[in-house]
Amino acid sequence: MTVSPDPSSPGPSSPPVLIRPMAPSDVPVAERISDEAFLAADLLTVPRGAPDPTPRPAERSERWIARTRSFLDTDPQGCVVAETLEGPDAGAVIGFATSMVRERLWVLATFAVLPGAQGLGLGSRLLAAAEQSGRAAGCDRAMLSASDDPRALRRYWGAGFRLHGQRLLSGVLDRSALPAVTGLREGTEADRDLLDTLDRERRGAGHGPDHVALAAQGALVVDAAGDGYAYAAASGPALVAARDEGTARRLLWECLARTEPGADVEVGHVSGANDWAVDVALTARLTLRHDGWLGTRGMDAPTTYLHHGALL
Ligand SMILES: CC(C)(COP(=O)(O)OP(=O)(O)OC[C@H]1O[C@@H](n2cnc3c(N)ncnc32)[C@H](O)[C@@H]1OP(=O)(O)O)[C@@H](O)C(=O)NCCC(=O)NCCS
């Protein structure tokens, strides 16, 4: 199955909506839709024993809004909303998709439909409309990070994505397990060409303008020999990219060492191609569980690479 070549044409059961470009004024509404839709999906799919999903905290909502506004600056053609055309809610935005083109790579950042309007074909139309940007730019590879929502997985498989199970390692770090890490330095904006080169080797495209959002999330740490980098956020790594497993392990240990003692730490988005990260995080006595899927099209799951959930 492939996505509809004409995203403007409704499916047989789709309610009357207009699929249109996202405007800056739509961003706060989209943030609310995404929080509600992900919370509902997480409540249905949370494994026994895992912490109960909670609404997004205010500071993460603000970061979400800032990041999405920057997508509108860099990738307006990849960001679309579904607006109702009829009824008392006519004119309301009830779903959206945001995506970006980075060189030859199309990245789906977020995709959500209000819980009451799901399963009616809106997601299919939004995804097809967002994908037009990648097609127009001639992208031959694509990445996304999916929740466990069966509707999302069905959509992505239908759009030709291979789905790789992801692991999340979380908990309070055993700091006595932290090794002495050498050969790393603080990164600066002057390292951006190196970072883009490393990203091209790992995923086929640099992060380009996304380094601004990544730097807002955590400190940039760079391997002194130029073989890798990481963004170390307060709760763990936001992204790790390295040429080899040894460098990737040192960067991950450094990200873990930089978290607050006693804080909850997360090492997420660990695909089967990155068992080195499972090894590091289990050594640090974090707890391992399944958490979502990495979707790839036209490429394998990147190795020695822990992707960012929205910027991949
Ligand atoms: C993922 C999401 C955006 C899709 O939007 P949607 O409007 O529900 O999508 P569609 O109706 O076009 O497609 C849903 C598909 O799942 C199927 N489906 C519906 N309910 C289902 C269920 N409980 N289990 C499995 N499949 C289901 C539908 O039949 C449809 O498949 P089909 O077109 O092959 O028949 C939406 O469900 C959502 O917001 N989910 C929560 C947030 C999320 O997970 N977002 C994805 C980011 S990773």
Short mmCIF file of C-alpha atoms and ligand atoms in Angstrom, two decimals:
data_model
loop_
_atom_site.label_atom_id
_atom_site.label_comp_id
_atom_site.label_asym_id
_atom_site.label_seq_id
_atom_site.Cartn_x
_atom_site.Cartn_y
_atom_site.Cartn_z
CA MET A 1 0.00 0.00 0.00
CA THR A 2 1.18 3.57 -0.66
CA VAL A 3 -0.08 6.92 0.57
CA SER A 4 -2.65 8.73 -1.56
CA PRO A 5 -0.95 10.64 -4.38
CA ASP A 6 -3.53 13.40 -3.89
CA PRO A 7 -3.52 14.49 -0.25
CA SER A 8 -6.36 16.92 -0.84
CA SER A 9 -8.82 14.18 -1.75
CA PRO A 10 -10.72 12.80 1.24
CA GLY A 11 -10.96 9.07 1.86
CA PRO A 12 -14.37 7.41 1.91
CA SER A 13 -14.96 7.94 5.67
CA SER A 14 -12.95 11.13 6.22
CA PRO A 15 -15.00 14.04 7.73
CA PRO A 16 -15.10 17.30 5.73
CA VAL A 17 -11.82 19.03 6.52
CA LEU A 18 -9.44 21.37 4.78
CA ILE A 19 -5.81 20.24 4.73
CA ARG A 20 -3.83 23.50 4.64
CA PRO A 21 -0.35 24.83 5.53
CA MET A 22 0.23 25.36 9.26
CA ALA A 23 0.29 29.04 10.30
CA PRO A 24 2.23 30.38 13.32
CA SER A 25 -1.11 30.98 15.11
CA ASP A 26 -1.90 27.23 14.79
CA VAL A 27 1.16 26.17 16.79
CA PRO A 28 -0.28 26.44 20.36
CA VAL A 29 -3.39 24.50 19.24
CA ALA A 30 -1.19 21.84 17.62
CA GLU A 31 0.78 21.56 20.86
CA ARG A 32 -2.43 20.88 22.82
CA ILE A 33 -3.58 18.31 20.22
CA SER A 34 -0.25 16.52 20.37
CA ASP A 35 -0.25 16.40 24.18
CA GLU A 36 -3.82 15.08 24.29
CA ALA A 37 -3.33 12.54 21.49
CA PHE A 38 -0.03 11.18 22.83
CA LEU A 39 -1.34 10.97 26.39
CA ALA A 40 -4.42 9.03 25.22
CA ALA A 41 -2.25 6.69 23.12
CA ASP A 42 0.28 6.23 25.94
CA LEU A 43 -2.49 5.41 28.43
CA LEU A 44 -3.69 2.64 26.10
CA THR A 45 -0.25 1.19 25.42
CA VAL A 46 1.73 1.73 28.67
CA PRO A 47 3.29 -1.58 29.75
CA ARG A 48 2.50 -2.94 33.21
CA GLY A 49 5.03 -1.72 35.72
CA ALA A 50 6.00 1.35 33.68
CA PRO A 51 5.28 4.77 35.24
CA ASP A 52 1.81 6.17 34.42
CA PRO A 53 1.91 8.63 31.48
CA THR A 54 1.26 12.23 32.53
CA PRO A 55 0.41 15.42 30.60
CA ARG A 56 3.42 17.25 29.17
CA PRO A 57 4.98 19.61 31.74
CA ALA A 58 4.81 23.36 30.95
CA GLU A 59 8.51 23.71 30.16
CA ARG A 60 8.34 20.87 27.61
CA SER A 61 5.23 22.49 26.04
CA GLU A 62 7.17 25.72 25.65
CA ARG A 63 10.08 23.86 24.05
CA TRP A 64 7.65 22.05 21.73
CA ILE A 65 6.12 25.36 20.62
CA ALA A 66 9.51 27.00 20.04
CA ARG A 67 10.75 24.00 18.03
CA THR A 68 7.60 23.85 15.91
CA ARG A 69 7.77 27.60 15.21
CA SER A 70 11.31 27.03 13.94
CA PHE A 71 10.01 24.28 11.60
CA LEU A 72 7.64 26.88 10.16
CA ASP A 73 10.67 29.09 9.44
CA THR A 74 12.81 26.37 7.85
CA ASP A 75 10.20 23.96 6.43
CA PRO A 76 6.82 25.67 5.99
CA GLN A 77 5.88 23.32 3.14
CA GLY A 78 6.30 20.24 5.40
CA CYS A 79 3.89 21.47 8.11
CA VAL A 80 0.15 21.00 7.59
CA VAL A 81 -3.06 21.08 9.63
CA ALA A 82 -6.59 19.65 9.21
CA GLU A 83 -9.31 22.25 9.79
CA THR A 84 -12.98 21.27 10.16
CA LEU A 85 -15.27 22.69 7.49
CA GLU A 86 -18.70 21.99 9.00
CA GLY A 87 -20.66 21.96 12.26
CA PRO A 88 -20.37 24.01 15.45
CA ASP A 89 -16.57 23.57 15.45
CA ALA A 90 -16.11 24.77 11.85
CA GLY A 91 -12.69 26.37 11.51
CA ALA A 92 -11.15 24.37 14.39
CA VAL A 93 -7.82 22.63 13.85
CA ILE A 94 -8.18 18.93 14.78
CA GLY A 95 -4.96 17.41 13.48
CA PHE A 96 -1.54 18.26 12.08
CA ALA A 97 1.78 16.91 10.81
CA THR A 98 5.17 18.64 10.95
CA SER A 99 8.14 17.47 8.92
CA MET A 100 11.44 18.72 7.55
CA VAL A 101 13.80 18.17 4.67
CA ARG A 102 17.49 17.92 5.56
CA GLU A 103 19.56 17.36 2.40
CA ARG A 104 18.37 13.97 1.06
CA LEU A 105 16.47 13.02 4.23
CA TRP A 106 12.79 13.61 5.00
CA VAL A 107 12.03 13.63 8.76
CA LEU A 108 8.55 13.40 10.27
CA ALA A 109 8.75 15.44 13.48
CA THR A 110 5.22 15.10 14.92
CA PHE A 111 1.89 13.82 13.71
CA ALA A 112 -1.35 13.78 15.72
CA VAL A 113 -5.12 13.90 15.40
CA LEU A 114 -7.50 14.77 18.27
CA PRO A 115 -8.57 11.51 19.96
CA GLY A 116 -12.27 11.95 19.02
CA ALA A 117 -11.40 12.33 15.32
CA GLN A 118 -8.92 9.44 14.98
CA GLY A 119 -9.38 6.39 12.78
CA LEU A 120 -11.42 8.31 10.16
CA GLY A 121 -8.70 8.79 7.56
CA LEU A 122 -7.48 12.25 8.62
CA GLY A 123 -4.05 10.94 9.58
CA SER A 124 -3.63 9.38 6.17
CA ARG A 125 -4.38 12.69 4.44
CA LEU A 126 -2.12 14.72 6.75
CA LEU A 127 0.80 12.33 6.31
CA ALA A 128 0.44 12.35 2.53
CA ALA A 129 0.32 16.18 2.48
CA ALA A 130 3.44 16.49 4.67
CA GLU A 131 5.27 13.91 2.56
CA GLN A 132 4.85 16.08 -0.53
CA SER A 133 7.69 18.27 0.77
CA GLY A 134 10.13 15.36 0.81
CA ARG A 135 9.00 14.17 -2.57
CA ALA A 136 9.33 17.65 -4.08
CA ALA A 137 12.89 17.94 -2.68
CA GLY A 138 13.86 14.53 -4.13
CA CYS A 139 14.52 12.91 -0.74
CA ASP A 140 15.47 9.25 -1.10
CA ARG A 141 15.44 8.41 2.62
CA ALA A 142 13.15 9.10 5.57
CA MET A 143 13.09 8.72 9.35
CA LEU A 144 10.52 9.02 12.10
CA SER A 145 10.19 8.03 15.74
CA ALA A 146 6.82 6.38 16.42
CA SER A 147 4.77 5.81 19.54
CA ASP A 148 3.23 2.38 20.17
CA ASP A 149 -0.15 3.62 18.86
CA PRO A 150 -1.41 0.86 16.53
CA ARG A 151 -3.03 3.47 14.23
CA ALA A 152 0.30 5.26 13.78
CA LEU A 153 2.15 2.00 13.11
CA ARG A 154 -0.43 0.93 10.56
CA ARG A 155 -0.11 4.33 8.80
CA TYR A 156 3.72 4.20 8.71
CA TRP A 157 3.91 0.61 7.50
CA GLY A 158 1.42 1.53 4.77
CA ALA A 159 3.63 4.47 3.78
CA GLY A 160 6.56 2.08 3.26
CA PHE A 161 8.47 2.52 6.56
CA ARG A 162 10.37 -0.35 8.17
CA LEU A 163 9.71 -0.32 11.91
CA HIS A 164 12.58 -1.04 14.34
CA GLY A 165 11.68 -1.56 18.03
CA GLN A 166 13.21 1.00 20.38
CA ARG A 167 14.33 0.55 23.98
CA LEU A 168 14.19 3.08 26.81
CA LEU A 169 16.55 2.76 29.76
CA SER A 170 15.51 4.81 32.75
CA GLY A 171 15.85 5.23 36.49
CA VAL A 172 18.37 6.63 38.93
CA LEU A 173 21.96 6.21 37.91
CA ASP A 174 24.41 4.19 40.01
CA ARG A 175 27.16 6.81 40.01
CA SER A 176 29.69 4.31 41.33
CA ALA A 177 29.50 2.68 37.86
CA LEU A 178 30.63 5.86 36.06
CA PRO A 179 34.06 5.31 34.46
CA ALA A 180 36.68 8.04 34.04
CA VAL A 181 36.06 9.41 30.54
CA THR A 182 38.84 11.12 28.60
CA GLY A 183 39.30 12.55 25.11
CA LEU A 184 36.21 14.79 25.04
CA ARG A 185 35.86 18.56 24.97
CA GLU A 186 33.11 21.18 25.08
CA GLY A 187 31.70 21.92 21.61
CA THR A 188 30.91 25.33 20.11
CA GLU A 189 29.10 26.70 17.07
CA ALA A 190 32.42 26.44 15.22
CA ASP A 191 32.00 22.63 15.31
CA ARG A 192 28.81 22.64 13.23
CA ASP A 193 30.51 21.51 9.98
CA LEU A 194 32.06 18.57 11.84
CA LEU A 195 28.68 17.68 13.38
CA ASP A 196 26.99 17.75 9.98
CA THR A 197 29.75 15.55 8.51
CA LEU A 198 29.25 13.00 11.30
CA ASP A 199 25.45 13.10 10.83
CA ARG A 200 25.85 12.53 7.08
CA GLU A 201 27.90 9.42 7.85
CA ARG A 202 25.33 8.11 10.36
CA ARG A 203 21.96 9.08 8.78
CA GLY A 204 22.73 10.52 5.36
CA ALA A 205 22.13 14.21 6.23
CA GLY A 206 23.40 16.93 8.54
CA HIS A 207 21.11 18.50 11.15
CA GLY A 208 21.88 21.96 9.74
CA PRO A 209 19.56 24.53 11.39
CA ASP A 210 18.36 21.98 13.97
CA HIS A 211 21.58 22.45 15.95
CA VAL A 212 20.01 25.62 17.36
CA ALA A 213 17.14 23.61 18.94
CA LEU A 214 19.52 20.82 19.97
CA ALA A 215 21.88 23.27 21.67
CA ALA A 216 18.91 24.73 23.56
CA GLN A 217 18.27 21.27 24.97
CA GLY A 218 21.72 20.38 26.24
CA ALA A 219 25.46 21.01 26.29
CA LEU A 220 27.41 20.03 23.17
CA VAL A 221 30.21 17.54 23.87
CA VAL A 222 32.65 16.70 21.08
CA ASP A 223 35.22 13.91 20.76
CA ALA A 224 38.69 15.53 20.74
CA ALA A 225 39.70 13.45 17.70
CA GLY A 226 36.54 14.54 15.83
CA ASP A 227 34.96 11.07 15.83
CA GLY A 228 31.67 11.90 17.51
CA TYR A 229 29.48 14.32 19.42
CA ALA A 230 26.54 14.38 21.83
CA TYR A 231 24.05 16.81 23.28
CA ALA A 232 23.91 16.20 27.04
CA ALA A 233 20.48 17.25 28.34
CA ALA A 234 19.47 17.47 32.02
CA SER A 235 17.88 14.00 31.98
CA GLY A 236 20.40 12.24 29.72
CA PRO A 237 21.54 12.24 26.08
CA ALA A 238 19.39 14.22 23.61
CA LEU A 239 21.46 12.86 20.68
CA VAL A 240 24.67 10.82 20.27
CA ALA A 241 26.48 10.39 16.92
CA ALA A 242 29.84 8.64 16.62
CA ARG A 243 32.07 6.94 14.05
CA ASP A 244 32.75 3.94 16.25
CA GLU A 245 31.34 2.15 19.27
CA GLY A 246 34.16 3.15 21.63
CA THR A 247 33.54 6.84 20.97
CA ALA A 248 29.76 6.37 21.26
CA ARG A 249 30.19 4.67 24.65
CA ARG A 250 32.45 7.45 25.97
CA LEU A 251 29.96 10.11 24.84
CA LEU A 252 27.04 8.31 26.46
CA TRP A 253 28.95 7.88 29.73
CA GLU A 254 29.73 11.59 29.66
CA CYS A 255 26.05 12.47 29.14
CA LEU A 256 25.13 10.24 32.09
CA ALA A 257 27.86 11.74 34.30
CA ARG A 258 26.49 15.25 33.60
CA THR A 259 23.00 14.48 35.01
CA GLU A 260 22.14 15.62 38.55
CA PRO A 261 22.95 13.02 41.24
CA GLY A 262 19.71 11.27 42.28
CA ALA A 263 17.71 12.58 39.28
CA ASP A 264 15.61 10.39 36.99
CA VAL A 265 17.69 9.67 33.91
CA GLU A 266 16.54 8.46 30.48
CA VAL A 267 18.47 6.90 27.62
CA GLY A 268 15.85 6.65 24.89
CA HIS A 269 15.48 5.79 21.19
CA VAL A 270 17.86 2.82 21.42
CA SER A 271 17.20 0.71 18.31
CA GLY A 272 18.46 -2.86 17.86
CA ALA A 273 21.38 -1.39 15.89
CA ASN A 274 22.65 0.24 19.10
CA ASP A 275 23.05 -2.51 21.69
CA TRP A 276 26.21 -0.75 22.91
CA ALA A 277 23.88 1.81 24.55
CA VAL A 278 21.89 -0.93 26.29
CA ASP A 279 25.17 -2.27 27.64
CA VAL A 280 26.27 1.15 28.97
CA ALA A 281 22.89 1.97 30.51
CA LEU A 282 22.46 -1.45 32.14
CA THR A 283 25.97 -1.13 33.58
CA ALA A 284 24.78 2.19 35.03
CA ARG A 285 21.89 0.15 36.58
CA LEU A 286 19.10 1.79 34.58
CA THR A 287 15.97 -0.28 33.82
CA LEU A 288 15.35 -1.59 30.31
CA ARG A 289 11.99 -1.68 28.52
CA HIS A 290 10.49 -1.40 25.02
CA ASP A 291 9.37 2.13 24.05
CA GLY A 292 8.11 2.92 20.56
CA TRP A 293 9.61 2.39 17.14
CA LEU A 294 12.14 3.93 14.79
CA GLY A 295 10.72 4.13 11.27
CA THR A 296 13.13 4.20 8.32
CA ARG A 297 12.54 4.24 4.59
CA GLY A 298 15.32 3.95 2.01
CA MET A 299 17.92 3.39 4.77
CA ASP A 300 18.87 1.05 7.61
CA ALA A 301 18.58 2.00 11.28
CA PRO A 302 21.67 4.17 11.95
CA THR A 303 24.42 2.58 14.05
CA THR A 304 26.47 4.23 16.83
CA TYR A 305 23.69 6.82 16.80
CA LEU A 306 20.99 7.68 19.36
CA HIS A 307 18.55 9.90 17.51
CA HIS A 308 16.54 12.84 18.79
CA GLY A 309 12.81 11.97 18.94
CA ALA A 310 11.59 14.88 16.81
CA LEU A 311 14.73 16.06 14.99
CA LEU A 312 15.90 12.42 14.48
C1 LIG B 1 -1.39 8.31 14.49
C2 LIG B 1 -2.53 9.25 14.16
C3 LIG B 1 -1.98 10.64 13.84
C4 LIG B 1 -3.23 8.71 12.90
O1 LIG B 1 -4.32 9.54 12.61
P1 LIG B 1 -5.74 8.86 12.27
O2 LIG B 1 -6.63 9.93 11.78
O3 LIG B 1 -6.16 8.05 13.42
O4 LIG B 1 -5.25 7.93 11.04
P2 LIG B 1 -6.11 7.19 9.92
O5 LIG B 1 -7.56 7.14 10.31
O6 LIG B 1 -5.75 7.77 8.61
O7 LIG B 1 -5.45 5.75 9.95
C5 LIG B 1 -5.52 4.93 11.08
C6 LIG B 1 -5.36 3.48 10.63
O8 LIG B 1 -5.39 2.64 11.80
C7 LIG B 1 -6.55 1.78 11.74
N1 LIG B 1 -7.04 1.70 13.11
C8 LIG B 1 -7.97 2.46 13.71
N2 LIG B 1 -8.08 2.06 15.00
C9 LIG B 1 -7.18 1.06 15.20
C10 LIG B 1 -6.81 0.25 16.30
N3 LIG B 1 -7.39 0.39 17.49
N4 LIG B 1 -5.85 -0.69 16.12
C11 LIG B 1 -5.24 -0.84 14.94
N5 LIG B 1 -5.54 -0.08 13.84
C12 LIG B 1 -6.52 0.84 13.99
C13 LIG B 1 -7.50 2.44 10.78
O9 LIG B 1 -8.37 1.50 10.21
C14 LIG B 1 -6.52 3.03 9.76
O10 LIG B 1 -5.96 2.04 8.93
P3 LIG B 1 -6.47 1.83 7.40
O11 LIG B 1 -6.47 3.20 6.76
O12 LIG B 1 -5.48 0.91 6.79
O13 LIG B 1 -7.85 1.25 7.52
C15 LIG B 1 -3.56 9.36 15.32
O14 LIG B 1 -4.16 8.10 15.53
C16 LIG B 1 -2.95 9.86 16.61
O15 LIG B 1 -2.94 11.07 16.85
N6 LIG B 1 -2.45 8.96 17.48
C17 LIG B 1 -1.84 9.38 18.77
C18 LIG B 1 -0.54 10.14 18.59
C19 LIG B 1 0.48 9.35 17.78
O16 LIG B 1 0.75 8.19 18.06
N7 LIG B 1 1.01 10.00 16.74
C20 LIG B 1 1.97 9.39 15.87
C21 LIG B 1 3.30 9.97 16.11
S1 LIG B 1 4.43 8.71 16.35
#
